[in-house]
PDB file of C-alpha atoms in Angstrom:
ATOM      1  CA  UNK A   1       5.936   5.097  28.148  1.00 74.00           C
ATOM      2  CA  UNK A   2       4.997   7.639  30.814  1.00 83.00           C
ATOM      3  CA  UNK A   3       4.009   4.854  33.223  1.00 86.00           C
ATOM      4  CA  UNK A   4       7.325   3.102  32.619  1.00 90.00           C
ATOM      5  CA  UNK A   5       9.318   6.257  33.342  1.00 91.00           C
ATOM      6  CA  UNK A   6       7.227   6.904  36.452  1.00 90.00           C
ATOM      7  CA  UNK A   7       7.846   3.335  37.661  1.00 90.00           C
ATOM      8  CA  UNK A   8      11.580   3.695  37.085  1.00 90.00           C
ATOM      9  CA  UNK A   9      11.648   6.994  38.965  1.00 89.00           C
ATOM     10  CA  UNK A  10       9.702   5.580  41.932  1.00 88.00           C
ATOM     11  CA  UNK A  11      12.155   2.693  42.136  1.00 90.00           C
ATOM     12  CA  UNK A  12      15.193   4.916  41.984  1.00 92.00           C
ATOM     13  CA  UNK A  13      16.156   3.475  38.589  1.00 92.00           C
ATOM     14  CA  UNK A  14      17.195   5.483  35.567  1.00 93.00           C
ATOM     15  CA  UNK A  15      16.491   4.485  32.017  1.00 92.00           C
ATOM     16  CA  UNK A  16      20.241   4.262  31.385  1.00 93.00           C
ATOM     17  CA  UNK A  17      20.761   1.742  34.210  1.00 94.00           C
ATOM     18  CA  UNK A  18      17.560  -0.277  33.765  1.00 95.00           C
ATOM     19  CA  UNK A  19      18.259  -3.962  33.084  1.00 93.00           C
ATOM     20  CA  UNK A  20      16.195  -6.385  31.018  1.00 92.00           C
ATOM     21  CA  UNK A  21      15.285  -8.282  34.214  1.00 88.00           C
ATOM     22  CA  UNK A  22      13.863  -5.081  35.698  1.00 90.00           C
ATOM     23  CA  UNK A  23      12.027  -4.383  32.446  1.00 90.00           C
ATOM     24  CA  UNK A  24      10.557  -7.900  32.483  1.00 87.00           C
ATOM     25  CA  UNK A  25       9.414  -7.372  36.061  1.00 87.00           C
ATOM     26  CA  UNK A  26       7.547  -4.215  35.048  1.00 90.00           C
ATOM     27  CA  UNK A  27       6.055  -5.933  31.985  1.00 86.00           C
ATOM     28  CA  UNK A  28       4.833  -8.942  33.960  1.00 78.00           C
ATOM     29  CA  UNK A  29       3.323  -6.825  36.738  1.00 81.00           C
ATOM     30  CA  UNK A  30       0.681  -5.183  34.571  1.00 78.00           C
ATOM     31  CA  UNK A  31      -1.582  -5.548  31.525  1.00 77.00           C
ATOM     32  CA  UNK A  32      -0.232  -6.988  28.269  1.00 69.00           C
ATOM     33  CA  UNK A  33      -0.641  -3.546  26.687  1.00 72.00           C
ATOM     34  CA  UNK A  34       2.540  -2.535  28.520  1.00 81.00           C
ATOM     35  CA  UNK A  35       4.376  -4.315  25.690  1.00 78.00           C
ATOM     36  CA  UNK A  36       3.537  -1.316  23.483  1.00 77.00           C
ATOM     37  CA  UNK A  37       6.717   0.276  24.869  1.00 85.00           C
ATOM     38  CA  UNK A  38       8.689  -2.080  22.591  1.00 82.00           C
ATOM     39  CA  UNK A  39       9.202   0.572  19.910  1.00 79.00           C
ATOM     40  CA  UNK A  40      10.342   3.121  22.491  1.00 86.00           C
ATOM     41  CA  UNK A  41      12.809   0.633  24.005  1.00 90.00           C
ATOM     42  CA  UNK A  42      14.264  -0.280  20.631  1.00 85.00           C
ATOM     43  CA  UNK A  43      14.722   3.438  19.900  1.00 88.00           C
ATOM     44  CA  UNK A  44      16.430   4.150  23.230  1.00 90.00           C
ATOM     45  CA  UNK A  45      18.661   1.105  22.749  1.00 90.00           C
ATOM     46  CA  UNK A  46      19.757   2.196  19.277  1.00 88.00           C
ATOM     47  CA  UNK A  47      20.372   5.773  20.445  1.00 88.00           C
ATOM     48  CA  UNK A  48      22.440   4.713  23.432  1.00 91.00           C
ATOM     49  CA  UNK A  49      19.978   6.140  25.951  1.00 91.00           C
ATOM     50  CA  UNK A  50      19.606   2.723  27.568  1.00 92.00           C
ATOM     51  CA  UNK A  51      21.062  -0.744  27.593  1.00 92.00           C
ATOM     52  CA  UNK A  52      19.731  -3.102  24.884  1.00 92.00           C
ATOM     53  CA  UNK A  53      16.137  -3.526  26.033  1.00 90.00           C
ATOM     54  CA  UNK A  54      13.109  -5.073  24.400  1.00 86.00           C
ATOM     55  CA  UNK A  55       9.546  -6.225  25.033  1.00 83.00           C
ATOM     56  CA  UNK A  56       7.327  -8.837  23.385  1.00 75.00           C
ATOM     57  CA  UNK A  57       5.253  -7.937  20.362  1.00 64.00           C
ATOM     58  CA  UNK A  58       1.544  -8.014  21.068  1.00 55.00           C
ATOM     59  CA  UNK A  59      -0.053 -10.660  18.857  1.00 53.00           C
ATOM     60  CA  UNK A  60      -3.410  -9.793  17.368  1.00 50.00           C
ATOM     61  CA  UNK A  61      -6.560 -11.496  16.164  1.00 47.00           C
ATOM     62  CA  UNK A  62      -5.096 -11.825  12.672  1.00 50.00           C
ATOM     63  CA  UNK A  63      -2.001 -13.676  13.823  1.00 51.00           C
ATOM     64  CA  UNK A  64      -4.241 -16.207  15.568  1.00 50.00           C
ATOM     65  CA  UNK A  65      -6.277 -16.804  12.411  1.00 67.00           C
ATOM     66  CA  UNK A  66      -3.635 -18.544  10.372  1.00 75.00           C
ATOM     67  CA  UNK A  67      -2.358 -22.006   9.501  1.00 84.00           C
ATOM     68  CA  UNK A  68       1.071 -23.322  10.414  1.00 85.00           C
ATOM     69  CA  UNK A  69       4.103 -22.882   8.204  1.00 86.00           C
ATOM     70  CA  UNK A  70       4.375 -26.657   7.687  1.00 90.00           C
ATOM     71  CA  UNK A  71       0.741 -26.850   6.619  1.00 92.00           C
ATOM     72  CA  UNK A  72       1.205 -23.957   4.229  1.00 94.00           C
ATOM     73  CA  UNK A  73       4.140 -25.623   2.488  1.00 94.00           C
ATOM     74  CA  UNK A  74       2.329 -28.981   2.427  1.00 96.00           C
ATOM     75  CA  UNK A  75      -0.488 -27.248   0.530  1.00 97.00           C
ATOM     76  CA  UNK A  76       2.033 -25.691  -1.869  1.00 97.00           C
ATOM     77  CA  UNK A  77       3.519 -29.120  -2.597  1.00 97.00           C
ATOM     78  CA  UNK A  78       0.038 -30.577  -3.073  1.00 97.00           C
ATOM     79  CA  UNK A  79      -0.886 -27.937  -5.664  1.00 97.00           C
ATOM     80  CA  UNK A  80       2.444 -28.319  -7.452  1.00 97.00           C
ATOM     81  CA  UNK A  81       2.293 -32.087  -7.817  1.00 97.00           C
ATOM     82  CA  UNK A  82      -1.408 -33.012  -8.054  1.00 96.00           C
ATOM     83  CA  UNK A  83      -2.081 -32.829 -11.784  1.00 95.00           C
ATOM     84  CA  UNK A  84      -5.606 -34.158 -11.247  1.00 96.00           C
ATOM     85  CA  UNK A  85      -6.631 -30.736  -9.984  1.00 97.00           C
ATOM     86  CA  UNK A  86      -7.832 -28.067 -12.392  1.00 96.00           C
ATOM     87  CA  UNK A  87      -5.107 -25.753 -13.690  1.00 97.00           C
ATOM     88  CA  UNK A  88      -7.051 -22.648 -12.624  1.00 97.00           C
ATOM     89  CA  UNK A  89      -7.456 -23.942  -9.058  1.00 97.00           C
ATOM     90  CA  UNK A  90      -3.772 -24.867  -8.781  1.00 98.00           C
ATOM     91  CA  UNK A  91      -2.676 -21.470 -10.123  1.00 98.00           C
ATOM     92  CA  UNK A  92      -5.069 -19.528  -7.886  1.00 98.00           C
ATOM     93  CA  UNK A  93      -4.049 -21.518  -4.819  1.00 98.00           C
ATOM     94  CA  UNK A  94      -0.340 -20.956  -5.458  1.00 98.00           C
ATOM     95  CA  UNK A  95      -0.844 -17.224  -6.017  1.00 97.00           C
ATOM     96  CA  UNK A  96      -2.530 -17.107  -2.624  1.00 96.00           C
ATOM     97  CA  UNK A  97      -0.030 -19.330  -0.808  1.00 96.00           C
ATOM     98  CA  UNK A  98       3.154 -17.916  -2.351  1.00 96.00           C
ATOM     99  CA  UNK A  99       2.235 -14.273  -3.018  1.00 95.00           C
ATOM    100  CA  UNK A 100      -0.522 -13.669  -0.430  1.00 93.00           C
ATOM    101  CA  UNK A 101      -2.893 -12.418  -3.115  1.00 94.00           C
ATOM    102  CA  UNK A 102      -6.511 -12.120  -1.949  1.00 93.00           C
ATOM    103  CA  UNK A 103      -9.091 -14.139  -3.829  1.00 94.00           C
ATOM    104  CA  UNK A 104     -10.808 -10.985  -5.072  1.00 93.00           C
ATOM    105  CA  UNK A 105      -7.619  -9.746  -6.726  1.00 94.00           C
ATOM    106  CA  UNK A 106      -6.731 -13.150  -8.173  1.00 96.00           C
ATOM    107  CA  UNK A 107     -10.149 -13.389  -9.804  1.00 95.00           C
ATOM    108  CA  UNK A 108      -9.555 -10.133 -11.687  1.00 94.00           C
ATOM    109  CA  UNK A 109      -6.111 -10.869 -13.099  1.00 96.00           C
ATOM    110  CA  UNK A 110      -5.870 -10.505 -16.876  1.00 95.00           C
ATOM    111  CA  UNK A 111      -3.277 -11.222 -19.533  1.00 94.00           C
ATOM    112  CA  UNK A 112      -2.291  -7.567 -19.200  1.00 94.00           C
ATOM    113  CA  UNK A 113      -0.743  -8.350 -15.820  1.00 95.00           C
ATOM    114  CA  UNK A 114       1.723 -10.799 -17.381  1.00 95.00           C
ATOM    115  CA  UNK A 115       5.283  -9.790 -18.240  1.00 95.00           C
ATOM    116  CA  UNK A 116       7.102 -12.341 -20.419  1.00 92.00           C
ATOM    117  CA  UNK A 117      10.871 -12.289 -20.041  1.00 87.00           C
ATOM    118  CA  UNK A 118      12.034 -15.046 -22.358  1.00 85.00           C
ATOM    119  CA  UNK A 119      12.374 -18.114 -20.172  1.00 89.00           C
ATOM    120  CA  UNK A 120      10.862 -16.394 -17.144  1.00 93.00           C
ATOM    121  CA  UNK A 121       7.491 -14.865 -16.404  1.00 96.00           C
ATOM    122  CA  UNK A 122       6.517 -12.050 -14.047  1.00 96.00           C
ATOM    123  CA  UNK A 123       3.204 -10.636 -12.867  1.00 96.00           C
ATOM    124  CA  UNK A 124       2.350  -6.991 -12.258  1.00 95.00           C
ATOM    125  CA  UNK A 125       0.880  -7.423  -8.799  1.00 93.00           C
ATOM    126  CA  UNK A 126       2.358  -4.148  -7.516  1.00 90.00           C
ATOM    127  CA  UNK A 127       4.555  -1.366  -8.837  1.00 90.00           C
ATOM    128  CA  UNK A 128       7.424  -3.776  -9.554  1.00 91.00           C
ATOM    129  CA  UNK A 129       6.744  -7.026 -11.480  1.00 93.00           C
ATOM    130  CA  UNK A 130       7.101 -10.110  -9.288  1.00 94.00           C
ATOM    131  CA  UNK A 131       8.964 -13.019 -10.867  1.00 94.00           C
ATOM    132  CA  UNK A 132       6.888 -16.185 -10.874  1.00 96.00           C
ATOM    133  CA  UNK A 133       8.638 -19.457 -10.033  1.00 95.00           C
ATOM    134  CA  UNK A 134       8.121 -22.786 -11.765  1.00 94.00           C
ATOM    135  CA  UNK A 135       5.762 -24.546 -12.077  1.00 95.00           C
ATOM    136  CA  UNK A 136       3.349 -21.680 -11.365  1.00 97.00           C
ATOM    137  CA  UNK A 137       4.677 -19.834 -14.412  1.00 96.00           C
ATOM    138  CA  UNK A 138       3.702 -22.789 -16.616  1.00 96.00           C
ATOM    139  CA  UNK A 139       0.232 -22.975 -15.060  1.00 97.00           C
ATOM    140  CA  UNK A 140      -0.309 -19.289 -15.835  1.00 96.00           C
ATOM    141  CA  UNK A 141       0.858 -19.812 -19.414  1.00 95.00           C
ATOM    142  CA  UNK A 142      -1.691 -22.608 -19.730  1.00 95.00           C
ATOM    143  CA  UNK A 143      -4.415 -20.228 -18.594  1.00 95.00           C
ATOM    144  CA  UNK A 144      -3.293 -17.737 -21.243  1.00 93.00           C
ATOM    145  CA  UNK A 145      -3.332 -20.396 -23.943  1.00 91.00           C
ATOM    146  CA  UNK A 146      -6.836 -21.430 -23.012  1.00 86.00           C
ATOM    147  CA  UNK A 147      -7.924 -17.797 -23.046  1.00 79.00           C
ATOM    148  CA  UNK A 148      -6.339 -17.247 -26.464  1.00 72.00           C
ATOM    149  CA  UNK A 149      -7.997 -20.405 -27.723  1.00 62.00           C
ATOM    150  CA  UNK A 150     -11.356 -18.678 -27.273  1.00 57.00           C
ATOM    151  CA  UNK A 151     -10.263 -15.622 -29.282  1.00 52.00           C
ATOM    152  CA  UNK A 152     -12.394 -16.497 -32.279  1.00 49.00           C
ATOM    153  CA  UNK A 153     -15.567 -16.497 -30.173  1.00 52.00           C
ATOM    154  CA  UNK A 154     -14.746 -13.641 -27.778  1.00 53.00           C
ATOM    155  CA  UNK A 155     -15.252  -9.949 -28.638  1.00 55.00           C
ATOM    156  CA  UNK A 156     -11.976  -8.058 -28.925  1.00 55.00           C
ATOM    157  CA  UNK A 157     -13.034  -5.514 -26.324  1.00 61.00           C
ATOM    158  CA  UNK A 158     -13.603  -8.172 -23.658  1.00 62.00           C
ATOM    159  CA  UNK A 159     -11.045  -8.050 -20.816  1.00 70.00           C
ATOM    160  CA  UNK A 160      -8.673 -10.973 -21.087  1.00 89.00           C
ATOM    161  CA  UNK A 161      -9.442 -12.599 -17.743  1.00 93.00           C
ATOM    162  CA  UNK A 162      -7.095 -15.370 -16.628  1.00 94.00           C
ATOM    163  CA  UNK A 163      -9.725 -16.899 -14.346  1.00 95.00           C
ATOM    164  CA  UNK A 164     -12.885 -16.991 -16.370  1.00 90.00           C
ATOM    165  CA  UNK A 165     -16.481 -17.322 -15.318  1.00 90.00           C
ATOM    166  CA  UNK A 166     -18.890 -19.733 -16.943  1.00 85.00           C
ATOM    167  CA  UNK A 167     -20.568 -16.582 -18.249  1.00 83.00           C
ATOM    168  CA  UNK A 168     -19.011 -15.031 -21.378  1.00 78.00           C
ATOM    169  CA  UNK A 169     -16.947 -11.899 -20.778  1.00 81.00           C
ATOM    170  CA  UNK A 170     -16.955 -12.218 -16.982  1.00 88.00           C
ATOM    171  CA  UNK A 171     -14.181 -13.094 -14.514  1.00 93.00           C
ATOM    172  CA  UNK A 172     -14.815 -15.831 -12.010  1.00 94.00           C
ATOM    173  CA  UNK A 173     -16.791 -14.682  -8.994  1.00 94.00           C
ATOM    174  CA  UNK A 174     -14.487 -14.352  -5.937  1.00 93.00           C
ATOM    175  CA  UNK A 175     -16.916 -16.319  -3.761  1.00 93.00           C
ATOM    176  CA  UNK A 176     -16.956 -19.118  -6.327  1.00 95.00           C
ATOM    177  CA  UNK A 177     -13.169 -19.163  -6.464  1.00 96.00           C
ATOM    178  CA  UNK A 178     -12.989 -19.185  -2.667  1.00 95.00           C
ATOM    179  CA  UNK A 179     -15.330 -22.184  -2.496  1.00 95.00           C
ATOM    180  CA  UNK A 180     -13.261 -24.010  -5.098  1.00 96.00           C
ATOM    181  CA  UNK A 181     -10.085 -23.419  -3.103  1.00 97.00           C
ATOM    182  CA  UNK A 182     -11.723 -24.650   0.084  1.00 95.00           C
ATOM    183  CA  UNK A 183     -12.862 -27.761  -1.781  1.00 96.00           C
ATOM    184  CA  UNK A 184      -9.240 -28.662  -2.571  1.00 96.00           C
ATOM    185  CA  UNK A 185      -8.115 -28.022   1.004  1.00 95.00           C
ATOM    186  CA  UNK A 186      -6.914 -24.392   0.780  1.00 96.00           C
ATOM    187  CA  UNK A 187      -8.746 -22.148   3.300  1.00 94.00           C
ATOM    188  CA  UNK A 188      -8.346 -18.738   1.595  1.00 93.00           C
ATOM    189  CA  UNK A 189      -8.205 -16.404   4.583  1.00 90.00           C
ATOM    190  CA  UNK A 190      -6.139 -18.595   6.894  1.00 90.00           C
ATOM    191  CA  UNK A 191      -3.725 -19.586   4.131  1.00 93.00           C
ATOM    192  CA  UNK A 192      -3.287 -15.977   3.031  1.00 91.00           C
ATOM    193  CA  UNK A 193      -2.528 -14.892   6.592  1.00 87.00           C
ATOM    194  CA  UNK A 194       0.125 -17.612   6.805  1.00 88.00           C
ATOM    195  CA  UNK A 195       1.617 -16.432   3.530  1.00 91.00           C
ATOM    196  CA  UNK A 196       1.683 -12.825   4.728  1.00 86.00           C
ATOM    197  CA  UNK A 197       3.334 -13.838   8.000  1.00 83.00           C
ATOM    198  CA  UNK A 198       6.093 -15.753   6.226  1.00 86.00           C
ATOM    199  CA  UNK A 199       6.691 -13.099   3.584  1.00 86.00           C
ATOM    200  CA  UNK A 200       6.793 -10.330   6.198  1.00 82.00           C
ATOM    201  CA  UNK A 201       9.398 -12.268   8.182  1.00 79.00           C
ATOM    202  CA  UNK A 202      11.728 -12.271   5.155  1.00 82.00           C
ATOM    203  CA  UNK A 203      11.112  -9.009   3.287  1.00 79.00           C
ATOM    204  CA  UNK A 204      10.957  -5.337   4.346  1.00 81.00           C
ATOM    205  CA  UNK A 205       7.513  -3.758   4.278  1.00 78.00           C
ATOM    206  CA  UNK A 206       8.464  -1.444   1.400  1.00 82.00           C
ATOM    207  CA  UNK A 207       9.447  -4.438  -0.755  1.00 83.00           C
ATOM    208  CA  UNK A 208       6.200  -6.227   0.077  1.00 83.00           C
ATOM    209  CA  UNK A 209       4.290  -3.121  -0.964  1.00 82.00           C
ATOM    210  CA  UNK A 210       6.089  -2.743  -4.290  1.00 86.00           C
ATOM    211  CA  UNK A 211       6.020  -6.414  -5.290  1.00 86.00           C
ATOM    212  CA  UNK A 212       2.639  -7.566  -4.024  1.00 88.00           C
ATOM    213  CA  UNK A 213       0.514  -4.457  -4.403  1.00 86.00           C
ATOM    214  CA  UNK A 214      -0.301  -3.835  -0.740  1.00 76.00           C
ATOM    215  CA  UNK A 215      -0.255  -0.504   1.037  1.00 71.00           C
ATOM    216  CA  UNK A 216       2.984  -0.163   3.004  1.00 65.00           C
ATOM    217  CA  UNK A 217       1.042   0.068   6.264  1.00 66.00           C
ATOM    218  CA  UNK A 218      -0.228  -3.447   5.551  1.00 64.00           C
ATOM    219  CA  UNK A 219       3.360  -4.610   5.180  1.00 60.00           C
ATOM    220  CA  UNK A 220       4.283  -2.814   8.407  1.00 65.00           C
ATOM    221  CA  UNK A 221       1.417  -4.477  10.272  1.00 64.00           C
ATOM    222  CA  UNK A 222       2.343  -7.959   9.094  1.00 60.00           C
ATOM    223  CA  UNK A 223       6.035  -7.364   9.783  1.00 63.00           C
ATOM    224  CA  UNK A 224       5.065  -6.698  13.399  1.00 61.00           C
ATOM    225  CA  UNK A 225       2.814  -9.766  13.401  1.00 59.00           C
ATOM    226  CA  UNK A 226       5.563 -11.987  12.003  1.00 58.00           C
ATOM    227  CA  UNK A 227       7.817 -11.131  14.923  1.00 55.00           C
ATOM    228  CA  UNK A 228       5.476 -12.906  17.338  1.00 48.00           C
ATOM    229  CA  UNK A 229       7.042 -12.400  20.686  1.00 39.00           C
ATOM    230  CA  UNK A 230      10.229 -11.401  18.930  1.00 42.00           C
ATOM    231  CA  UNK A 231      13.077 -13.789  18.164  1.00 43.00           C
ATOM    232  CA  UNK A 232      15.510 -11.384  19.787  1.00 43.00           C
ATOM    233  CA  UNK A 233      13.400 -11.232  22.930  1.00 38.00           C
ATOM    234  CA  UNK A 234      13.084 -15.025  23.146  1.00 39.00           C
ATOM    235  CA  UNK A 235      16.797 -15.493  22.564  1.00 43.00           C
ATOM    236  CA  UNK A 236      17.641 -13.000  25.292  1.00 43.00           C
ATOM    237  CA  UNK A 237      15.335 -14.743  27.769  1.00 38.00           C
ATOM    238  CA  UNK A 238      16.798 -18.147  26.913  1.00 38.00           C
ATOM    239  CA  UNK A 239      20.305 -16.915  27.713  1.00 43.00           C
ATOM    240  CA  UNK A 240      19.450 -15.954  31.296  1.00 41.00           C
TER     241      UNK A 240
END
């Protein structure tokens, strides 16, 4: 910010009269880290201290490690329609692709996380139950039925894991679940990043935090990531 103001002063330009073309010239004539003034520019624009000005959002390592939106939704359709796949794998994959849940958290879900609401089902992933769409809700109910079917042979004090290990009383190991997802074409980390990017582009960070159980700073980070170079910035450039 200080370097920007110094550059404006040296050029005989005030912040109030600075144009987007002049801002772009300053941005392009230096390191990409100059784009960190974006927040400052948005603030000055809203407060009337400058014309509407913006800068691209700096993309990070995480944004690069993701799959495309089309690929993400192709995987969702695959898990919805391929009934040859195991119910647990389909449910886990959809929780990752639709709700950005990490494999470690999915593996430790229990029947206590489920909120039945008559014809609908919700999961306590965060502070506010998240409604589960069909057919994922039916897949989760199938996991519950299978779990309840073992009630006669399972100690009452055992946690009611939705994704069970081959060992009695244990949840599935996250690494095992991750390998199973990879085997059906769902790369856990890349797919989760794609899910986070899409969710963050549609919901405020505070909503992401409450529904999905992430710290709000995580939602803030992915909201910034989802902006890429900023739709508003790209639209403004295209109009010149």
